Amino acid sequence: MSDDLDLNSLSDEDLVAQMHDDLYDGLKEEIEAAVHVLLGRKWTPYDILTQALVEGMRIVGVDFRDGILFVPEVLLSANAMKAGMAILRPLLAETGAPKVGKMIIGTVKGDIHDIGKNLVCMMMEGAGFEVINLGINNPVENFLKAIEEHQPDIIGMSALLTTTMPYMKVVIDTLKEKGIRNDYVVLVGGAPLNEAFANAIGADAYCRDAAVAVETAKALLARRQGSVQQRATA
Amino acid sequence: MSEAAEHHGRRAGAGRAAKRASRMAAVVSTVPFITRKIPIYEVLNEEGLSLIEHNADTVLEEVGIDFKGDAEALAIWRDAGADVREERVHMPRGLCRQIIQERAPRSYTQHARNPARSVVMGGPHTVFAPAYGPPFVHDLDRGRRYGTIEDFQNFVKLAYMSPWLHHSGGTVCEPVDLPVNKRHFDMIYAHMRYSDKPFMGSVTAPERAADSVEMARLLFGDAWIDPASGKPRTAITSLINANSPLTWDATMLGALKVYARANQANLLTPFILGGAMAPVTVAGSCTVTLAEALAGIAFVQLVAPGAPVILGSFASSMSMKSGAPTFGTPEPAHVLYAMAALARRLGVPFRSGGALCAAKVPDAQAAYESAMTMLPACLAGTNFILHTAGWLEGGLAMGYEKFVMDADQAGMLQTMLNGVDLSENGQAMDAIREVGPGKHFLGCAHTQANFESAFHTSSLADNNSYEQWDAEGRLDMSQRANAQWKRMLNEYEAPPIDPGTDEALRDYMTRRKGAFADSNV
Ligand code: B12
């Protein structure tokens, strides 16, 4: 592995390729080190993000979708990505680079199912999104508080029970009452939902799994101005 | 064969019409529950089982179990001698087992409104119940759609008519067309009105559990209190799932307390998606399951000493490539065998199994996966087999065709569990003497006396020639099942109910439904 490898000795091109491999292998410290090397070589945070990290995780995403990578491996990749992002995020903000996107996500009130939601967090972080995980059993107040505190681009809600699904509508209706519904992309998910339900409650999209959640989030944010995903996927 | 006919002579009420009527009758009357007569299959020896017991006690003492959002529960544990730190309860080694073994019944009777259909949970007995919880329903004509109260009633009727399902189940599908805070009334009423088999109560809120108990009290009327004990008879068994890993939450604890205090049964099930809610190994899953179950069952016994309980285990594997639950895999079958043995050692009834599968339609995947869990469940000596009929898509859909296919298999398994008849008739020495070498047994007296019930016959399998099958429209199993459930619903007749009781139930529902506004939250 990269243990015995002197990252400084690599050309830019080889270093970026190495980072793609290290992300694939879920090597957090190696990614952090490489990000620092590139910053030292005066790469812009934005280029590091798009060319090294987002592109590396795109490859991970493809192999996850194709059933080559296992969930625990992708979890490590996402953690490595997250570590790289933690270094870049303040710098990106300073340089006024386009945003990757921020998401708040939680399981709604009355519901404690969180395995699927946690997978969504993992994949979204893997794609470079900043994810604020509100956990389980969230009343609308928790969503409102998190919106105020974190100013997200995306609001994600998860529900696995037919008895708690309708609560997603309560949250959306509250956003409407406050006149802020259209400021956010609202994504919903959970096995008992379907597209018709998502439309009926006024969500922007239903996502059947975590990979679709990433794709949908990217596509919907790209429609808005100034997102990295727009340029990265353009 | 004419020989045999002569033996019988001509009898009143015989002839073609009578025989056709009796052979075509849809409802075969059978026993209210199974009493197994074959040995139990175990995968772990004494050393293995006590290792898991030891590890579970280590988990209880060292790691502890969260009892979330229920201050009363924490106080109860503190009084019982546990070390309670915030919401985490650490039970000294052996405490839970001791409480359970001193107080919990080894078996109990769940009373049905028709006493002939009451079931015994525990001991050498097995009870089959329909699948529980699916938000969607599926049939060949209409495909997959959200369940409605009409679907719910249909599945209650089908379970009532099936001779191989002993129990009406609980949420046979979710009636999504009714308001969330009131649908439990119509669900419980459907079990009470359209069936006379035992059923399960609502667990989604303590007040819904209380409504379930109240309706059972009205249904049983004078028979509600058992004069011998002065306590209510146990008429409800309810499904209380642990929020694995190592957590019991306020919703479930609230319902649990209502039922326990009314002497109704709690079925405490750690529901493990291996890899997510427990370690990926069989021994690790068993350890987590046993620790959670010990804590939950002991808690019931602290709340209401002697209240009936079942130790449940629902273990499924997980696709490590997507996180999706997988079924019919061998590892959860090992968990099932081990947990059944651990429940026996603890001395409480055991629930597991079901016709579990991830298939979307009643296809070969559905059949293989279902069989790979039903067979272990039966061989393991499971007392209550929830999800015996209808389960599709990891519990997301209840299938009409799958339901009757599974029920048909349940009949096979019932016969298997009945064991080998070694009576004089079973030995059949007279037949062997009568026929002797070189002839056939079809006409001998013993065959004539036994042929009708000799072999369990599937009501759905096609055993005819290729040509006949071809001529009859080349139907596969699911198409034949489609015709069967429709025929059953057509022929359904509700079991009689005392009009006064029915009125009391309806009154209660009208009154309670009027007491608060419809709500979907
Ligand atoms: C595991 C599980 C549990 C575990 C949950 C543990 C946990 N920490 O999450 C436990 C045992 C605690 C549990 C409890 C209960 N459960 Co449960 N449970 C399941 C089960 C088997 C699997 C869910 C799961 O984790 N799937 C794996 C993940 C990876 O998939 P997923 O959740 O669908 O998520 C993916 C997508 O949906 C999507 N997604 C999910 N969320 C989001 C959010 C956003 C924003 C986006 C974009 C995408 C997205 O991406 C995810 C990743 O690919 C389902 C059945 C099923 N097959 O779904 C029943 C099921 C959901 N449970 C059910 C029930 C009834 C219950 C209980 C009421 C049972 C009881 N009587 O105790 C309790 C309720 C507890 C509560 N208050 O919420 C029913 C619900 C049906 C209904 N009638 O509404 C189901 C369908 C099973 C059944 N037939 O009974 N359950």
PDB file of C-alpha atoms and ligand atoms in Angstrom, chain A residues 103 105-106 110-117 119-120 155-165 168 187-192 205-213, chain B residues 132-135 171 173-174 183 203-204 239-245 249 251-252 269-273 277 314 318 322-325 327 387 391 393-397, ligand 1:
ATOM      1  CA  MET A 103     -27.968  17.865   3.530  1.00  0.00           C
ATOM      2  CA  ILE A 105     -31.428  13.951   7.055  1.00  0.00           C
ATOM      3  CA  GLY A 106     -33.444  12.159   9.693  1.00  0.00           C
ATOM      4  CA  GLY A 110     -42.436   7.618  15.623  1.00  0.00           C
ATOM      5  CA  ASP A 111     -39.968   5.689  13.513  1.00  0.00           C
ATOM      6  CA  ILE A 112     -36.690   4.205  14.636  1.00  0.00           C
ATOM      7  CA  HIS A 113     -35.607   2.437  11.442  1.00  0.00           C
ATOM      8  CA  ASP A 114     -32.245   3.877  10.496  1.00  0.00           C
ATOM      9  CA  ILE A 115     -30.161   1.313   8.633  1.00  0.00           C
ATOM     10  CA  GLY A 116     -31.224   2.602   5.219  1.00  0.00           C
ATOM     11  CA  LYS A 117     -30.939   6.241   6.233  1.00  0.00           C
ATOM     12  CA  LEU A 119     -26.487   4.071   4.173  1.00  0.00           C
ATOM     13  CA  VAL A 120     -27.794   7.188   2.463  1.00  0.00           C
ATOM     14  CA  ILE A 155     -33.749  18.014   3.408  1.00  0.00           C
ATOM     15  CA  GLY A 156     -33.892  14.224   3.562  1.00  0.00           C
ATOM     16  CA  MET A 157     -36.549  12.253   5.394  1.00  0.00           C
ATOM     17  CA  SER A 158     -36.718   8.521   5.966  1.00  0.00           C
ATOM     18  CA  ALA A 159     -39.716   6.417   7.094  1.00  0.00           C
ATOM     19  CA  LEU A 160     -40.172   2.649   7.073  1.00  0.00           C
ATOM     20  CA  LEU A 161     -43.644   2.437   8.575  1.00  0.00           C
ATOM     21  CA  THR A 162     -46.953   3.219   6.900  1.00  0.00           C
ATOM     22  CA  THR A 163     -47.910   4.745  10.234  1.00  0.00           C
ATOM     23  CA  THR A 164     -45.035   7.231  10.107  1.00  0.00           C
ATOM     24  CA  MET A 165     -44.873   7.970   6.368  1.00  0.00           C
ATOM     25  CA  MET A 168     -43.291  13.491   6.097  1.00  0.00           C
ATOM     26  CA  LEU A 187     -35.839  13.956  -0.818  1.00  0.00           C
ATOM     27  CA  VAL A 188     -37.748  11.116   0.791  1.00  0.00           C
ATOM     28  CA  GLY A 189     -37.050   7.406   1.067  1.00  0.00           C
ATOM     29  CA  GLY A 190     -37.780   4.123   2.864  1.00  0.00           C
ATOM     30  CA  ALA A 191     -38.961   0.772   1.562  1.00  0.00           C
ATOM     31  CA  PRO A 192     -42.750   1.242   1.979  1.00  0.00           C
ATOM     32  CA  ALA A 205     -38.200  13.064  -5.325  1.00  0.00           C
ATOM     33  CA  TYR A 206     -38.430   9.542  -3.962  1.00  0.00           C
ATOM     34  CA  CYS A 207     -35.173   7.583  -4.037  1.00  0.00           C
ATOM     35  CA  ARG A 208     -35.339   3.815  -3.969  1.00  0.00           C
ATOM     36  CA  ASP A 209     -31.783   3.392  -2.681  1.00  0.00           C
ATOM     37  CA  ALA A 210     -28.688   5.253  -1.565  1.00  0.00           C
ATOM     38  CA  ALA A 211     -27.068   5.318  -5.002  1.00  0.00           C
ATOM     39  CA  VAL A 212     -30.189   6.835  -6.533  1.00  0.00           C
ATOM     40  CA  ALA A 213     -30.243   9.332  -3.669  1.00  0.00           C
TER      41      ALA A 213
ATOM     42  CA  TYR B 132     -47.341  -9.813   9.786  1.00  0.00           C
ATOM     43  CA  GLY B 133     -46.865  -6.182   8.818  1.00  0.00           C
ATOM     44  CA  PRO B 134     -46.684  -5.795   5.018  1.00  0.00           C
ATOM     45  CA  PRO B 135     -47.662  -2.341   3.718  1.00  0.00           C
ATOM     46  CA  THR B 171     -51.291  -6.946  10.956  1.00  0.00           C
ATOM     47  CA  CYS B 173     -51.427  -6.280   5.868  1.00  0.00           C
ATOM     48  CA  GLU B 174     -51.470  -2.600   6.670  1.00  0.00           C
ATOM     49  CA  ARG B 183     -57.014   1.752  11.965  1.00  0.00           C
ATOM     50  CA  VAL B 203     -48.502  -2.345  19.572  1.00  0.00           C
ATOM     51  CA  THR B 204     -47.943   0.998  17.875  1.00  0.00           C
ATOM     52  CA  LEU B 239     -45.469  -8.650  18.848  1.00  0.00           C
ATOM     53  CA  ILE B 240     -42.968  -6.517  20.722  1.00  0.00           C
ATOM     54  CA  ASN B 241     -39.770  -6.041  18.706  1.00  0.00           C
ATOM     55  CA  ALA B 242     -36.500  -5.013  20.276  1.00  0.00           C
ATOM     56  CA  ASN B 243     -34.804  -2.074  18.634  1.00  0.00           C
ATOM     57  CA  SER B 244     -31.631  -4.074  18.156  1.00  0.00           C
ATOM     58  CA  PRO B 245     -28.850  -3.741  18.996  1.00  0.00           C
ATOM     59  CA  ASP B 249     -37.799   1.707  23.193  1.00  0.00           C
ATOM     60  CA  THR B 251     -43.321   2.699  22.190  1.00  0.00           C
ATOM     61  CA  MET B 252     -42.780  -1.013  22.589  1.00  0.00           C
ATOM     62  CA  THR B 269     -38.507 -10.506  19.473  1.00  0.00           C
ATOM     63  CA  PRO B 270     -35.039  -9.256  18.875  1.00  0.00           C
ATOM     64  CA  PHE B 271     -35.156  -8.768  15.117  1.00  0.00           C
ATOM     65  CA  ILE B 272     -31.656  -9.069  13.797  1.00  0.00           C
ATOM     66  CA  LEU B 273     -30.386  -8.057  10.387  1.00  0.00           C
ATOM     67  CA  MET B 277     -27.995  -5.016  14.169  1.00  0.00           C
ATOM     68  CA  PHE B 314     -36.087 -13.180  13.823  1.00  0.00           C
ATOM     69  CA  MET B 318     -27.985  -9.088   4.814  1.00  0.00           C
ATOM     70  CA  SER B 322     -26.452  -3.338  -0.716  1.00  0.00           C
ATOM     71  CA  GLY B 323     -27.680  -3.612   2.864  1.00  0.00           C
ATOM     72  CA  ALA B 324     -30.872  -5.373   1.773  1.00  0.00           C
ATOM     73  CA  PRO B 325     -32.204  -8.144   4.028  1.00  0.00           C
ATOM     74  CA  PHE B 327     -33.808 -14.734   3.398  1.00  0.00           C
ATOM     75  CA  HIS B 387     -45.194 -15.380   8.908  1.00  0.00           C
ATOM     76  CA  TRP B 391     -44.759 -13.156   3.008  1.00  0.00           C
ATOM     77  CA  GLU B 393     -40.337  -9.008  -0.579  1.00  0.00           C
ATOM     78  CA  GLY B 394     -38.781  -9.168   2.863  1.00  0.00           C
ATOM     79  CA  GLY B 395     -42.128  -8.446   4.474  1.00  0.00           C
ATOM     80  CA  LEU B 396     -43.007  -5.485   2.303  1.00  0.00           C
ATOM     81  CA  ALA B 397     -45.816  -7.313   0.500  1.00  0.00           C
TER      82      ALA B 397
HETATM   83  C1  B12 C   1     -34.701  -4.056  10.126  1.00  0.00           C
HETATM   84  C2  B12 C   1     -36.176  -3.758  10.387  1.00  0.00           C
HETATM   85  C3  B12 C   1     -36.546  -3.363  11.674  1.00  0.00           C
HETATM   86  C4  B12 C   1     -35.552  -3.092  12.771  1.00  0.00           C
HETATM   87  C5  B12 C   1     -34.973  -1.685  12.557  1.00  0.00           C
HETATM   88  C6  B12 C   1     -33.570  -1.525  13.083  1.00  0.00           C
HETATM   89  C7  B12 C   1     -32.943  -0.257  12.667  1.00  0.00           C
HETATM   90  N1  B12 C   1     -32.028   0.198  13.494  1.00  0.00           N
HETATM   91  O1  B12 C   1     -33.219   0.341  11.634  1.00  0.00           O
HETATM   92  C8  B12 C   1     -36.449  -3.216  14.045  1.00  0.00           C
HETATM   93  C9  B12 C   1     -36.437  -4.641  14.536  1.00  0.00           C
HETATM   94  C10 B12 C   1     -36.081  -2.320  15.212  1.00  0.00           C
HETATM   95  C11 B12 C   1     -37.811  -2.943  13.481  1.00  0.00           C
HETATM   96  C12 B12 C   1     -38.872  -2.548  14.286  1.00  0.00           C
HETATM   97  C13 B12 C   1     -40.161  -2.428  13.826  1.00  0.00           C
HETATM   98  N2  B12 C   1     -40.580  -2.712  12.579  1.00  0.00           N
HETATM   99 CO1  B12 C   1     -39.393  -3.062  11.089  1.00  0.00          CO
HETATM  100  N3  B12 C   1     -38.417  -3.673   9.600  1.00  0.00           N
HETATM  101  C14 B12 C   1     -37.142  -3.911   9.355  1.00  0.00           C
HETATM  102  C15 B12 C   1     -36.949  -4.470   7.918  1.00  0.00           C
HETATM  103  C16 B12 C   1     -36.875  -5.973   7.983  1.00  0.00           C
HETATM  104  C17 B12 C   1     -35.746  -3.980   7.147  1.00  0.00           C
HETATM  105  C18 B12 C   1     -35.531  -2.481   7.063  1.00  0.00           C
HETATM  106  C19 B12 C   1     -34.124  -2.212   6.613  1.00  0.00           C
HETATM  107  O2  B12 C   1     -33.276  -1.840   7.412  1.00  0.00           O
HETATM  108  N4  B12 C   1     -33.823  -2.461   5.340  1.00  0.00           N
HETATM  109  C20 B12 C   1     -32.496  -2.328   4.769  1.00  0.00           C
HETATM  110  C21 B12 C   1     -32.245  -0.891   4.288  1.00  0.00           C
HETATM  111  C22 B12 C   1     -30.873  -0.817   3.652  1.00  0.00           C
HETATM  112  O3  B12 C   1     -33.216  -0.556   3.324  1.00  0.00           O
HETATM  113  P1  B12 C   1     -34.218   0.706   3.462  1.00  0.00           P
HETATM  114  O4  B12 C   1     -34.445   0.984   4.890  1.00  0.00           O
HETATM  115  O5  B12 C   1     -35.372   0.498   2.608  1.00  0.00           O
HETATM  116  O6  B12 C   1     -33.353   1.937   2.912  1.00  0.00           O
HETATM  117  C23 B12 C   1     -32.956   2.102   1.564  1.00  0.00           C
HETATM  118  C24 B12 C   1     -33.993   2.860   0.718  1.00  0.00           C
HETATM  119  O7  B12 C   1     -35.307   2.732   1.173  1.00  0.00           O
HETATM  120  C25 B12 C   1     -33.511   4.274   0.667  1.00  0.00           C
HETATM  121  N5  B12 C   1     -33.859   5.209   1.757  1.00  0.00           N
HETATM  122  C26 B12 C   1     -34.207   4.958   3.019  1.00  0.00           C
HETATM  123  N6  B12 C   1     -34.380   6.085   3.697  1.00  0.00           N
HETATM  124  C27 B12 C   1     -34.131   7.100   2.864  1.00  0.00           C
HETATM  125  C28 B12 C   1     -34.172   8.482   3.053  1.00  0.00           C
HETATM  126  C29 B12 C   1     -33.882   9.325   1.993  1.00  0.00           C
HETATM  127  C30 B12 C   1     -33.891  10.801   2.203  1.00  0.00           C
HETATM  128  C31 B12 C   1     -33.545   8.781   0.732  1.00  0.00           C
HETATM  129  C32 B12 C   1     -33.230   9.689  -0.364  1.00  0.00           C
HETATM  130  C33 B12 C   1     -33.498   7.408   0.553  1.00  0.00           C
HETATM  131  C34 B12 C   1     -33.787   6.555   1.607  1.00  0.00           C
HETATM  132  O8  B12 C   1     -32.105   4.101   0.673  1.00  0.00           O
HETATM  133  C35 B12 C   1     -31.772   3.042   1.606  1.00  0.00           C
HETATM  134  C36 B12 C   1     -30.455   2.432   1.249  1.00  0.00           C
HETATM  135  O9  B12 C   1     -30.442   1.829  -0.027  1.00  0.00           O
HETATM  136  C37 B12 C   1     -38.291  -3.979   7.241  1.00  0.00           C
HETATM  137  C38 B12 C   1     -38.802  -4.807   6.080  1.00  0.00           C
HETATM  138  C39 B12 C   1     -38.142  -4.420   4.793  1.00  0.00           C
HETATM  139  N7  B12 C   1     -37.875  -5.416   4.007  1.00  0.00           N
HETATM  140  O10 B12 C   1     -37.896  -3.258   4.516  1.00  0.00           O
HETATM  141  C40 B12 C   1     -39.244  -4.039   8.433  1.00  0.00           C
HETATM  142  C41 B12 C   1     -40.536  -3.198   8.457  1.00  0.00           C
HETATM  143  C42 B12 C   1     -40.254  -1.843   7.849  1.00  0.00           C
HETATM  144  N8  B12 C   1     -40.846  -3.076   9.895  1.00  0.00           N
HETATM  145  C43 B12 C   1     -42.100  -3.159  10.132  1.00  0.00           C
HETATM  146  C44 B12 C   1     -42.712  -3.090  11.425  1.00  0.00           C
HETATM  147  C45 B12 C   1     -44.201  -3.346  11.482  1.00  0.00           C
HETATM  148  C46 B12 C   1     -41.946  -2.814  12.565  1.00  0.00           C
HETATM  149  C47 B12 C   1     -42.487  -2.696  13.993  1.00  0.00           C
HETATM  150  C48 B12 C   1     -43.768  -1.907  14.177  1.00  0.00           C
HETATM  151  C49 B12 C   1     -42.644  -4.142  14.478  1.00  0.00           C
HETATM  152  C50 B12 C   1     -43.103  -4.342  15.885  1.00  0.00           C
HETATM  153  N9  B12 C   1     -44.321  -4.747  16.065  1.00  0.00           N
HETATM  154  O11 B12 C   1     -42.335  -4.187  16.793  1.00  0.00           O
HETATM  155  C51 B12 C   1     -41.302  -2.013  14.706  1.00  0.00           C
HETATM  156  C52 B12 C   1     -41.467  -0.506  14.705  1.00  0.00           C
HETATM  157  C53 B12 C   1     -40.422   0.224  15.454  1.00  0.00           C
HETATM  158  C54 B12 C   1     -40.548   1.718  15.260  1.00  0.00           C
HETATM  159  N10 B12 C   1     -41.108   2.448  16.213  1.00  0.00           N
HETATM  160  O12 B12 C   1     -40.167   2.243  14.231  1.00  0.00           O
HETATM  161  C55 B12 C   1     -42.899  -3.327   8.868  1.00  0.00           C
HETATM  162  C56 B12 C   1     -43.542  -1.991   8.456  1.00  0.00           C
HETATM  163  C57 B12 C   1     -44.748  -2.142   7.633  1.00  0.00           C
HETATM  164  C58 B12 C   1     -45.869  -1.274   8.020  1.00  0.00           C
HETATM  165  N11 B12 C   1     -46.960  -1.940   8.304  1.00  0.00           N
HETATM  166  O13 B12 C   1     -45.795  -0.094   8.094  1.00  0.00           O
HETATM  167  C59 B12 C   1     -41.843  -3.889   7.896  1.00  0.00           C
HETATM  168  C60 B12 C   1     -42.136  -3.620   6.424  1.00  0.00           C
HETATM  169  C61 B12 C   1     -41.731  -5.420   8.125  1.00  0.00           C
HETATM  170  C62 B12 C   1     -43.008  -6.148   8.385  1.00  0.00           C
HETATM  171  N12 B12 C   1     -43.598  -6.790   7.430  1.00  0.00           N
HETATM  172  O14 B12 C   1     -43.445  -6.191   9.503  1.00  0.00           O
HETATM  173  N13 B12 C   1     -37.828  -3.175  12.153  1.00  0.00           N
END
